[in-house]
C-alpha positions as a Python dict, from the first residue, in 0.01 Angstrom:
ca = {
    (1, 'M'): (0, 0, 0),
    (2, 'T'): (194, 233, -164),
    (3, 'T'): (271, 250, -550),
    (4, 'E'): (588, 313, -666),
    (5, 'P'): (623, 601, -937),
    (6, 'E'): (683, 547, -1259),
    (7, 'V'): (1062, 608, -1386),
    (8, 'T'): (1046, 834, -1649),
    (9, 'Q'): (1273, 629, -1825),
    (10, 'T'): (1566, 927, -1992),
    (11, 'P'): (1839, 871, -2219),
    (12, 'P'): (2146, 739, -2072),
    (13, 'P'): (2436, 997, -2016),
    (14, 'S'): (2636, 900, -2290),
    (15, 'E'): (2400, 899, -2553),
    (16, 'A'): (2287, 1230, -2409),
    (17, 'S'): (2586, 1457, -2428),
    (18, 'S'): (2652, 1255, -2798),
    (19, 'Q'): (2324, 1391, -2847),
    (20, 'C'): (2429, 1744, -2737),
    (21, 'K'): (2507, 2015, -3041),
    (22, 'E'): (2779, 2267, -3019),
    (23, 'S'): (2455, 2495, -3155),
    (24, 'D'): (2304, 2399, -2887),
    (25, 'I'): (2558, 2563, -2541),
    (26, 'D'): (2486, 2904, -2503),
    (27, 'T'): (2628, 3154, -2804),
    (28, 'D'): (2606, 3474, -2576),
    (29, 'V'): (2932, 3328, -2427),
    (30, 'H'): (3104, 3101, -2658),
    (31, 'D'): (3193, 3329, -2949),
    (32, 'E'): (3517, 3389, -2703),
    (33, 'D'): (3857, 3213, -2741),
    (34, 'E'): (3836, 2847, -2535),
    (35, 'D'): (4136, 2989, -2353),
    (36, 'W'): (4135, 3294, -2076),
    (37, 'D'): (4074, 3607, -2167),
    (38, 'T'): (4479, 3688, -2101),
    (39, 'D'): (4362, 4067, -2324),
    (40, 'L'): (4215, 4148, -1933),
    (41, 'E'): (4529, 4093, -1792),
    (42, 'E'): (4836, 4323, -1831),
    (43, 'D'): (4921, 4391, -2189),
    (44, 'K'): (4557, 4583, -2176),
    (45, 'F'): (4742, 4877, -1940),
    (46, 'P'): (5022, 4894, -2171),
    (47, 'H'): (5080, 5258, -1931),
    (48, 'R'): (5111, 5114, -1622),
    (49, 'E'): (5311, 4887, -1396),
    (50, 'A'): (5220, 4540, -1330),
    (51, 'I'): (4860, 4414, -1170),
    (52, 'P'): (4940, 4310, -832),
    (53, 'E'): (4926, 3887, -735),
    (54, 'K'): (4695, 4042, -502),
    (55, 'E'): (4475, 4215, -691),
    (56, 'K'): (4441, 4075, -1044),
    (57, 'S'): (4098, 3907, -971),
    (58, 'V'): (3978, 4220, -876),
    (59, 'V'): (4107, 4422, -1185),
    (60, 'V'): (4001, 4134, -1410),
    (61, 'Y'): (3669, 4105, -1241),
    (62, 'E'): (3576, 4467, -1326),
    (63, 'K'): (3676, 4476, -1715),
    (64, 'A'): (3493, 4160, -1757),
    (65, 'C'): (3193, 4331, -1615),
    (66, 'K'): (3300, 4587, -1854),
    (67, 'K'): (3317, 4387, -2098),
    (68, 'Y'): (3043, 4224, -2041),
    (69, 'G'): (2801, 4494, -1986),
    (70, 'I'): (2700, 4330, -1655),
    (71, 'I'): (2633, 4524, -1277),
    (72, 'I'): (2984, 4455, -1042),
    (73, 'S'): (2860, 4235, -792),
    (74, 'S'): (2957, 4410, -367),
    (75, 'S'): (2954, 4042, -275),
    (76, 'F'): (3178, 3955, -495),
    (77, 'L'): (3467, 4212, -419),
    (78, 'R'): (3429, 4100, -23),
    (79, 'G'): (3404, 3730, -36),
    (80, 'L'): (3771, 3809, -249),
    (81, 'K'): (3899, 4054, 52),
    (82, 'K'): (3749, 3771, 334),
    (83, 'G'): (3866, 3455, 115),
    (84, 'K'): (3467, 3259, 102),
    (85, 'V'): (3320, 3406, -237),
    (86, 'N'): (2874, 3420, -184),
    (87, 'V'): (2669, 3522, -469),
    (88, 'N'): (2399, 3300, -444),
    (89, 'N'): (2074, 3457, -560),
    (90, 'Q'): (2180, 3700, -784),
    (91, 'G'): (2108, 3591, -1080),
    (92, 'L'): (2457, 3605, -1262),
    (93, 'G'): (2346, 3391, -1536),
    (94, 'P'): (2610, 3269, -1837),
    (95, 'L'): (2829, 3550, -1849),
    (96, 'G'): (2834, 3693, -1481),
    (97, 'A'): (2924, 3297, -1361),
    (98, 'K'): (3254, 3352, -1670),
    (99, 'A'): (3312, 3707, -1507),
    (100, 'V'): (3338, 3503, -1157),
    (101, 'A'): (3583, 3226, -1278),
    (102, 'L'): (3818, 3499, -1497),
    (103, 'S'): (3868, 3608, -1129),
    (104, 'L'): (3933, 3284, -905),
    (105, 'V'): (4061, 3176, -1146),
    (106, 'F'): (4365, 3339, -1102),
    (107, 'D'): (4305, 3430, -696),
    (108, 'S'): (4414, 3201, -441),
    (109, 'A'): (4324, 3368, -175),
    (110, 'V'): (3966, 3246, -191),
    (111, 'T'): (3943, 2900, -24),
    (112, 'Q'): (3480, 2895, -81),
    (113, 'L'): (3242, 2947, -308),
    (114, 'A'): (2923, 2994, -296),
    (115, 'I'): (2729, 3018, -696),
    (116, 'S'): (2357, 2825, -590),
    (117, 'G'): (2038, 3023, -766),
    (118, 'N'): (2213, 3175, -1042),
    (119, 'F'): (2082, 3036, -1365),
    (120, 'I'): (2493, 2982, -1489),
    (121, 'G'): (2330, 2780, -1787),
    (122, 'R'): (2562, 2474, -1980),
    (123, 'S'): (2809, 2797, -2124),
    (124, 'G'): (2840, 2930, -1784),
    (125, 'I'): (2818, 2540, -1520),
    (126, 'K'): (3171, 2519, -1860),
    (127, 'L'): (3404, 2771, -1766),
    (128, 'I'): (3323, 2724, -1360),
    (129, 'T'): (3396, 2362, -1370),
    (130, 'D'): (3712, 2448, -1605),
    (131, 'M'): (3865, 2700, -1356),
    (132, 'L'): (3815, 2466, -1121),
    (133, 'K'): (4027, 2292, -1236),
    (134, 'E'): (4263, 2573, -1313),
    (135, 'N'): (4243, 2694, -939),
    (136, 'D'): (4370, 2471, -651),
    (137, 'T'): (4303, 2703, -354),
    (138, 'I'): (3866, 2675, -368),
    (139, 'T'): (3838, 2338, -91),
    (140, 'S'): (3440, 2408, -67),
    (141, 'V'): (3212, 2466, -374),
    (142, 'D'): (2829, 2541, -336),
    (143, 'I'): (2678, 2511, -685),
    (144, 'S'): (2303, 2409, -611),
    (145, 'E'): (1983, 2510, -751),
    (146, 'N'): (2136, 2570, -1092),
    (147, 'A'): (1911, 2334, -1307),
    (148, 'L'): (2277, 2204, -1445),
    (149, 'G'): (2135, 1832, -1644),
    (150, 'S'): (2296, 1587, -1719),
    (151, 'Y'): (2591, 1825, -1897),
    (152, 'G'): (2664, 1939, -1547),
    (153, 'A'): (2757, 1571, -1381),
    (154, 'E'): (2908, 1465, -1678),
    (155, 'L'): (3098, 1788, -1616),
    (156, 'L'): (3136, 1746, -1266),
    (157, 'S'): (3203, 1384, -1232),
    (158, 'S'): (3548, 1502, -1482),
    (159, 'L'): (3614, 1853, -1256),
    (160, 'L'): (3624, 1573, -911),
    (161, 'E'): (3793, 1330, -1123),
    (162, 'D'): (4127, 1618, -1117),
    (163, 'N'): (4135, 1811, -885),
    (164, 'A'): (4161, 1706, -534),
    (165, 'N'): (4168, 1938, -303),
    (166, 'I'): (3769, 2042, -330),
    (167, 'I'): (3633, 1831, 15),
    (168, 'N'): (3296, 1973, 25),
    (169, 'I'): (3057, 2019, -299),
    (170, 'N'): (2608, 2102, -291),
    (171, 'V'): (2440, 2006, -582),
    (172, 'S'): (2183, 1972, -476),
    (173, 'G'): (1835, 2111, -676),
    (174, 'N'): (2006, 2067, -1040),
    (175, 'G'): (1764, 1784, -1173),
    (176, 'F'): (2016, 1534, -1156),
    (177, 'N'): (1834, 1187, -1245),
    (178, 'E'): (1929, 795, -1254),
    (179, 'Y'): (2187, 783, -1490),
    (180, 'D'): (2295, 1059, -1349),
    (181, 'A'): (2463, 904, -1090),
    (182, 'C'): (2653, 711, -1264),
    (183, 'Y'): (2862, 986, -1303),
    (184, 'F'): (2889, 1044, -900),
    (185, 'G'): (2940, 704, -867),
    (186, 'T'): (3245, 748, -1045),
    (187, 'I'): (3357, 1024, -772),
    (188, 'L'): (3265, 861, -448),
    (189, 'S'): (3481, 547, -661),
    (190, 'N'): (3794, 659, -782),
    (191, 'Y'): (4120, 660, -477),
    (192, 'K'): (4198, 1025, -603),
    (193, 'S'): (3885, 1181, -468),
    (194, 'G'): (3924, 1388, -127),
    (195, 'L'): (3549, 1487, -134),
    (196, 'K'): (3450, 1444, 266),
    (197, 'T'): (3064, 1586, 200),
    (198, 'I'): (2830, 1558, -77),
    (199, 'D'): (2479, 1770, -59),
    (200, 'L'): (2222, 1531, -359),
    (201, 'S'): (1917, 1648, -212),
    (202, 'H'): (1611, 1731, -401),
    (203, 'N'): (1697, 1576, -693),
    (204, 'Q'): (1520, 1241, -852),
    (205, 'L'): (1749, 953, -852),
    (206, 'S'): (1522, 703, -801),
    (207, 'D'): (1564, 370, -649),
    (208, 'Q'): (1853, 327, -940),
    (209, 'G'): (2012, 553, -776),
    (210, 'G'): (2014, 425, -467),
    (211, 'I'): (2183, 98, -615),
    (212, 'I'): (2511, 333, -793),
    (213, 'L'): (2600, 492, -504),
    (214, 'G'): (2597, 154, -227),
    (215, 'K'): (2817, -34, -505),
    (216, 'A'): (3033, 312, -430),
    (217, 'L'): (2997, 391, -107),
    (218, 'A'): (3122, 42, -21),
    (219, 'S'): (3487, 142, -160),
    (220, 'N'): (3513, 463, -101),
    (221, 'E'): (3754, 603, 222),
    (222, 'T'): (3692, 978, 203),
    (223, 'L'): (3387, 1133, 219),
    (224, 'H'): (3205, 1150, 581),
    (225, 'V'): (2878, 1265, 491),
    (226, 'L'): (2667, 1209, 241),
    (227, 'N'): (2278, 1399, 212),
    (228, 'L'): (2074, 1223, -23),
    (229, 'S'): (1686, 1364, 118),
    (230, 'W'): (1407, 1426, -170),
    (231, 'N'): (1521, 1176, -401),
    (232, 'N'): (1233, 910, -419),
    (233, 'I'): (1499, 644, -346),
    (234, 'R'): (1245, 368, -228),
    (235, 'Q'): (1291, 22, -95),
    (236, 'Q'): (1581, -163, -334),
    (237, 'G'): (1809, 169, -338),
    (238, 'I'): (1810, 171, 64),
    (239, 'K'): (1849, -210, 19),
    (240, 'S'): (2156, -176, -196),
    (241, 'L'): (2325, 155, 9),
    (242, 'F'): (2293, 27, 357),
    (243, 'I'): (2447, -301, 189),
    (244, 'G'): (2731, -119, 60),
    (245, 'L'): (2756, 126, 404),
    (246, 'K'): (2891, -251, 621),
    (247, 'D'): (3196, -249, 363),
    (248, 'N'): (3243, 122, 445),
    (249, 'T'): (3469, 332, 735),
    (250, 'T'): (3455, 684, 688),
    (251, 'L'): (3067, 823, 599),
    (252, 'Q'): (2929, 915, 986),
    (253, 'E'): (2658, 1153, 893),
    (254, 'L'): (2352, 1024, 642),
    (255, 'D'): (2089, 1200, 543),
    (256, 'L'): (1722, 998, 370),
    (257, 'S'): (1484, 1232, 544),
    (258, 'Y'): (1159, 1308, 284),
    (259, 'N'): (1212, 965, 14),
    (260, 'G'): (932, 818, 196),
    (261, 'I'): (1100, 520, 251),
    (262, 'G'): (789, 323, 450),
    (263, 'D'): (837, 69, 656),
    (264, 'K'): (959, -231, 422),
    (265, 'G'): (1225, 36, 392),
    (266, 'V'): (1355, 45, 715),
    (267, 'E'): (1354, -284, 736),
    (268, 'S'): (1642, -261, 523),
    (269, 'I'): (1802, -33, 743),
    (270, 'A'): (1695, -259, 1069),
    (271, 'E'): (1822, -548, 866),
    (272, 'R'): (2243, -376, 862),
    (273, 'I'): (2242, -94, 1082),
    (274, 'H'): (2348, -273, 1364),
    (275, 'E'): (2664, -349, 1172),
    (276, 'L'): (2803, -57, 1134),
    (277, 'E'): (3040, 104, 1339),
    (278, 'S'): (3144, 410, 1191),
    (279, 'L'): (2767, 630, 1089),
    (280, 'L'): (2716, 875, 1378),
    (281, 'R'): (2479, 1035, 1279),
    (282, 'L'): (2116, 941, 1075),
    (283, 'D'): (1812, 1050, 932),
    (284, 'L'): (1503, 897, 797),
    (285, 'S'): (1235, 1236, 990),
    (286, 'S'): (920, 1204, 645),
    (287, 'N'): (938, 893, 540),
    (288, 'R'): (635, 709, 656),
    (289, 'I'): (775, 538, 899),
    (290, 'G'): (493, 393, 1163),
    (291, 'Q'): (508, 174, 1481),
    (292, 'I'): (641, -142, 1321),
    (293, 'G'): (890, 24, 1154),
    (294, 'I'): (1054, 163, 1378),
    (295, 'G'): (964, -110, 1686),
    (296, 'K'): (1228, -302, 1423),
    (297, 'L'): (1496, -21, 1390),
    (298, 'M'): (1496, 82, 1720),
    (299, 'K'): (1598, -340, 1830),
    (300, 'S'): (1850, -311, 1547),
    (301, 'I'): (1954, -1, 1738),
    (302, 'G'): (1971, -166, 2105),
    (303, 'H'): (2268, -347, 1977),
    (304, 'N'): (2481, -18, 1762),
    (305, 'K'): (2726, 83, 1978),
    (306, 'S'): (2872, 379, 1657),
    (307, 'L'): (2567, 603, 1607),
    (308, 'I'): (2454, 874, 1866),
    (309, 'E'): (2201, 1075, 1700),
    (310, 'L'): (1892, 911, 1527),
    (311, 'K'): (1647, 1146, 1422),
    (312, 'L'): (1203, 1044, 1312),
    (313, 'S'): (1038, 1365, 1290),
    (314, 'K'): (743, 1349, 1068),
    (315, 'N'): (642, 1030, 1080),
    (316, 'P'): (312, 849, 1205),
    (317, 'I'): (407, 755, 1469),
    (318, 'T'): (257, 842, 1767),
    (319, 'A'): (227, 872, 2174),
    (320, 'E'): (223, 519, 2190),
    (321, 'G'): (575, 493, 1889),
    (322, 'V'): (743, 697, 2103),
    (323, 'C'): (671, 533, 2416),
    (324, 'L'): (846, 170, 2316),
    (325, 'A'): (1151, 348, 2140),
    (326, 'I'): (1240, 481, 2456),
    (327, 'G'): (1131, 90, 2648),
    (328, 'I'): (1331, -71, 2338),
    (329, 'L'): (1576, 120, 2484),
    (330, 'K'): (1599, 129, 2823),
    (331, 'E'): (1585, -267, 2763),
    (332, 'H'): (1967, -174, 2619),
    (333, 'P'): (2171, 56, 2773),
    (334, 'E'): (2460, -19, 2670),
    (335, 'C'): (2322, 128, 2295),
    (336, 'G'): (2556, 456, 2183),
    (337, 'L'): (2263, 577, 2019),
    (338, 'Q'): (2203, 929, 2270),
    (339, 'I'): (1972, 1157, 2035),
    (340, 'L'): (1656, 1046, 1961),
    (341, 'E'): (1447, 1289, 1788),
    (342, 'F'): (1043, 1242, 1726),
    (343, 'K'): (1022, 1678, 1721),
    (344, 'D'): (598, 1698, 1630),
    (345, 'I'): (482, 1457, 1848),
    (346, 'S'): (310, 1478, 2172),
    (347, 'V'): (444, 1262, 2458),
    (348, 'S'): (212, 1102, 2783),
    (349, 'S'): (318, 1100, 3135),
    (350, 'A'): (426, 723, 3079),
    (351, 'F'): (710, 869, 2838),
    (352, 'S'): (803, 1101, 3177),
    (353, 'T'): (835, 796, 3362),
    (354, 'L'): (1003, 554, 3105),
    (355, 'L'): (1218, 847, 2994),
    (356, 'E'): (1361, 895, 3427),
    (357, 'E'): (1381, 561, 3423),
    (358, 'L'): (1609, 550, 3075),
    (359, 'L'): (1817, 840, 3217),
    (360, 'E'): (1972, 692, 3557),
    (361, 'L'): (2107, 392, 3328),
    (362, 'K'): (2192, 632, 3025),
    (363, 'P'): (2247, 972, 3183),
    (364, 'R'): (2367, 1168, 2847),
    (365, 'F'): (2074, 1042, 2629),
    (366, 'R'): (1837, 1380, 2526),
    (367, 'C'): (1478, 1266, 2354),
    (368, 'K'): (1353, 1608, 2183),
    (369, 'H'): (975, 1538, 2163),
    (370, 'G'): (734, 1742, 2052),
    (371, 'G'): (649, 1879, 2413),
    (372, 'F'): (384, 1653, 2680),
    (373, 'R'): (0, 1673, 2700),
    (374, 'N'): (-58, 1696, 3053),
    (375, 'Q'): (-6, 2040, 3202),
    (376, 'N'): (187, 1840, 3545),
    (377, 'D'): (428, 1698, 3326),
    (378, 'I'): (467, 2003, 3142),
    (379, 'F'): (579, 2207, 3455),
    (380, 'K'): (704, 1978, 3608),
    (381, 'F'): (1002, 1883, 3229),
    (382, 'A'): (990, 2263, 3267),
    (383, 'I'): (1159, 2311, 3584),
    (384, 'K'): (1378, 2060, 3598),
    (385, 'Q'): (1489, 2131, 3201),
    (386, 'R'): (1601, 2499, 3372),
    (387, 'E'): (1770, 2318, 3601),
    (388, 'E'): (1996, 2134, 3371),
    (389, 'N'): (2025, 2377, 3207),
    (390, 'L'): (2197, 2611, 3442),
    (391, 'L'): (2429, 2274, 3646),
    (392, 'N'): (2582, 2196, 3251),
    (393, 'D'): (2615, 2573, 3214),
    (394, 'P'): (2956, 2663, 3111),
    (395, 'F'): (3050, 2925, 3372),
    (396, 'M'): (2969, 2577, 3709),
    (397, 'Q'): (3245, 2383, 3462),
    (398, 'L'): (3387, 2707, 3613),
    (399, 'M'): (3311, 2750, 3968),
    (400, 'D'): (3339, 2321, 3998),
    (401, 'F'): (3752, 2369, 3905),
    (402, 'V'): (3824, 2714, 4149),
    (403, 'H'): (3655, 2512, 4402),
    (404, 'Q'): (3814, 2133, 4318),
    (405, 'K'): (4162, 2358, 4276),
    (406, 'K'): (4049, 2540, 4633),
    (407, 'L'): (4169, 2816, 4459),
    (408, 'R'): (4032, 3190, 4518),
    (409, 'W'): (3942, 3418, 4184),
    (410, 'V'): (4210, 3579, 4262),
    (411, 'D'): (4447, 3278, 4150),
    (412, 'L'): (4298, 3234, 3848),
    (413, 'F'): (4302, 3517, 3751),
    (414, 'Y'): (4628, 3575, 3806),
    (415, 'R'): (4679, 3168, 3611),
    (416, 'L'): (4496, 3286, 3289),
    (417, 'D'): (4650, 3620, 3297),
    (418, 'T'): (4973, 3486, 3193),
    (419, 'D'): (5138, 3843, 3025),
    (420, 'K'): (5115, 4026, 3376),
    (421, 'N'): (4882, 4256, 3237),
    (422, 'L'): (4609, 4280, 3479),
    (423, 'S'): (4414, 4112, 3240),
    (424, 'I'): (4313, 3853, 3097),
    (425, 'S'): (4299, 3875, 2651),
    (426, 'E'): (4066, 3634, 2440),
    (427, 'D'): (4355, 3430, 2384),
    (428, 'E'): (4480, 3366, 2688),
    (429, 'F'): (4148, 3328, 2910),
    (430, 'R'): (4131, 3019, 2599),
    (431, 'T'): (4454, 2883, 2656),
    (432, 'G'): (4469, 2853, 2998),
    (433, 'V'): (4110, 2722, 3080),
    (434, 'K'): (4234, 2443, 2754),
    (435, 'S'): (4571, 2371, 2964),
    (436, 'A'): (4391, 2391, 3293),
    (437, 'G'): (4166, 2067, 3128),
    (438, 'I'): (3798, 2234, 3250),
    (439, 'P'): (3655, 2024, 3078),
    (440, 'V'): (3443, 2254, 2817),
    (441, 'T'): (3394, 2297, 2486),
    (442, 'D'): (3522, 2501, 2236),
    (443, 'F'): (3171, 2692, 2183),
    (444, 'Q'): (3169, 2721, 2558),
    (445, 'I'): (3460, 2932, 2583),
    (446, 'D'): (3348, 3113, 2349),
    (447, 'Q'): (3055, 3180, 2528),
    (448, 'L'): (3229, 3217, 2872),
    (449, 'I'): (3391, 3499, 2685),
    (450, 'E'): (3139, 3729, 2583),
    (451, 'R'): (2975, 3690, 2945),
    (452, 'L'): (3314, 3833, 3080),
    (453, 'D'): (3307, 4052, 2860),
    (454, 'V'): (3069, 4321, 2938),
    (455, 'N'): (3265, 4577, 2798),
    (456, 'E'): (3377, 4469, 2442),
    (457, 'D'): (3673, 4555, 2426),
    (458, 'G'): (3866, 4207, 2431),
    (459, 'E'): (3997, 4155, 2736),
    (460, 'I'): (3867, 4021, 3024),
    (461, 'D'): (3953, 4219, 3401),
    (462, 'F'): (3926, 4087, 3766),
    (463, 'N'): (3676, 4310, 3822),
    (464, 'E'): (3401, 4180, 3468),
    (465, 'L'): (3569, 3865, 3603),
    (466, 'L'): (3404, 3857, 3953),
    (467, 'E'): (3071, 4041, 3800),
    (468, 'G'): (3057, 3726, 3632),
    (469, 'Q'): (3106, 3522, 3883),
    (470, 'K'): (2853, 3736, 4093),
    (471, 'R'): (2571, 3678, 3868),
    (472, 'Y'): (2603, 3302, 3838),
    (473, 'V'): (2581, 3313, 4270),
    (474, 'R'): (2289, 3520, 4156),
    (475, 'R'): (2085, 3258, 3922),
    (476, 'L'): (2189, 3006, 4156),
    (477, 'E'): (2080, 3102, 4451),
    (478, 'K'): (1683, 3244, 4246),
    (479, 'I'): (1634, 2889, 4169),
    (480, 'F'): (1764, 2675, 4408),
    (481, 'G'): (1803, 2913, 4711),
    (482, 'V'): (2176, 2879, 4779),
    (483, 'S'): (2457, 2980, 4739),
    (484, 'P'): (2773, 2779, 4694),
    (485, 'V'): (3129, 2933, 4877),
    (486, 'E'): (3477, 2887, 4658),
    (487, 'P'): (3757, 2775, 4911),
    (488, 'G'): (3987, 3103, 5087),
    (489, 'Q'): (3687, 3321, 5134),
    (490, 'T'): (3465, 3492, 5353),
    (491, 'G'): (3114, 3749, 5297),
    (492, 'R'): (3382, 3989, 5163),
    (493, 'G'): (3504, 3828, 4864),
    (494, 'P'): (3802, 3787, 4669),
    (495, 'R'): (3991, 4077, 4709),
    (496, 'P'): (4121, 4273, 4367),
    (497, 'P'): (4521, 4168, 4311),
    (498, 'S'): (4718, 4460, 4318),
    (499, 'G'): (4660, 4764, 4073),
    (500, 'A'): (4355, 4595, 3948),
    (501, 'N'): (4148, 4924, 4013),
    (502, 'K'): (4388, 5121, 3815),
    (503, 'S'): (4333, 5001, 3523),
    (504, 'R'): (3931, 4969, 3517),
    (505, 'P'): (3777, 5155, 3856),
    (506, 'S'): (3436, 4935, 3942),
    (507, 'S'): (3109, 5039, 4084),
    (508, 'S'): (3101, 4739, 4340),
    (509, 'N'): (3485, 4850, 4499),
    (510, 'K'): (3245, 5263, 4614),
    (511, 'S'): (3302, 5262, 4944),
    (512, 'R'): (2960, 5209, 5077),
    (513, 'P'): (2829, 5427, 5412),
    (514, 'S'): (2940, 5120, 5683),
    (515, 'S'): (2574, 5149, 5981),
    (516, 'S'): (2838, 5192, 6260),
    (517, 'N'): (2869, 5516, 6361),
    (518, 'K'): (3193, 5607, 6266),
    (519, 'S'): (3108, 5668, 5887),
    (520, 'R'): (2828, 5836, 5921),
    (521, 'P'): (2843, 6287, 6023),
    (522, 'V'): (2898, 6466, 6350),
    (523, 'S'): (2614, 6633, 6282),
    (524, 'R'): (2363, 6356, 6215),
    (525, 'I'): (2495, 6125, 6497),
    (526, 'L'): (2398, 6396, 6785),
    (527, 'N'): (2113, 6542, 6641),
    (528, 'R'): (1942, 6181, 6670),
    (529, 'P'): (1727, 6132, 7005),
    (530, 'S'): (1859, 5835, 7146),
    (531, 'S'): (1494, 5746, 7298),
    (532, 'R'): (1223, 5793, 7337),
    (533, 'S'): (1248, 6001, 7609),
    (534, 'D'): (1471, 6204, 7458),
    (535, 'H'): (1252, 6312, 7093),
    (536, 'H'): (1003, 6386, 7332),
    (537, 'T'): (1168, 6605, 7566),
    (538, 'A'): (1367, 6719, 7172),
    (539, 'G'): (1002, 6820, 7086),
}
């Protein structure tokens, strides 16, 4: 039996904030004016033209660095150009945070700000949150690992109440406690908030924090992803969370890993999870869940049609617990679960048998485990995995489309080459594959482009398309010993489109000597002995 850790009693947020005196705030930047430093703008350049809007954030940042005696961050300047600023772990401190804030308050291009692990202090978080209240283009903020504490939690709550443009925020590892959960509960309950993702991991919200957030989730209508890992949330907090999720219709991903909820905590999940309709992914890794807990959980999940992924790695489940889980899923083929993860557990031959039976009922189901105990099972799995990977390859979908439509590869090339310049651009390829209804994802389309565009010039010519098809056929022949033949094709292969060879010669189209005597030099034909007797005579 595990004992609950003692909760350190700290003053409530209201009391904590009332104890904050002006002298407690970092004085190294407190002597500046409360408003933004307008002396860093045009009025400091009386003999120059006004700073263009596009350059203002750069100029202000460089002048601020010079004024406060800090080193200019090349990462920040590159981020301004790209629209994604990442200055994580650069030791900016309060003054570096001030330079960043002064610059971004004038910026209208940056959409992402990552300022994690920079020891920005109280004055730093005050300046950053004030800047974000003014800036309406930044939608994603990573301010994790800055030890913000209760003061930072209060400022973030005020920020998200005023700025509905921020949809993703990472505040992990900031020393938030159970009282600070009130601030985040207020954020999630606020109908004006547009938050879709919040990472609260690596804090100490504990059971009381789980209870507060559970009540807030019941009324939230925007949040899609919530990370509460490493927060010491146990049975009561977990129970409250899932009671709140019953009334929530938007949350899709929930990470509760590394909370040590145990079998009792997972029982609270089992009581509610079959009722949830929006939750798609749940991470319960490293939570001291045993075989009893896994049995109850899987029986409840068996009646859930929406959950598609469940992670249970680093739990004392053993190989028998994995077999139990697969066996329960086999009894509930209507269950929506498609991915089950036990990455650190080696499975037995009994698991292989159960999995094969389950795959007959749920062909798309996948179980991620730590490998097989038996050598024969390892060998069988490796062969099967290789065959599945090959058959699920996006090029197989392309070949299947050509076969089903009774096309030649040259026909496919003409379909995709919409501007008829004898090469297919990346945009033409993407648009053509999607409009043709070929069942591949955007990521798989990118894979196809990368594999076909051998010379990386951003264009796919007919020779590259044909060579890609030949390479894939050779892989099929090597593994299965068969070669698919597309309709209308002979052993000579498809004829390239007219003019294709003019754009780029291919080594495959070079003339090769034929086995017939017509292509051989006359001298070799005349001098070659026609039989053994001729050879003897010639000798």
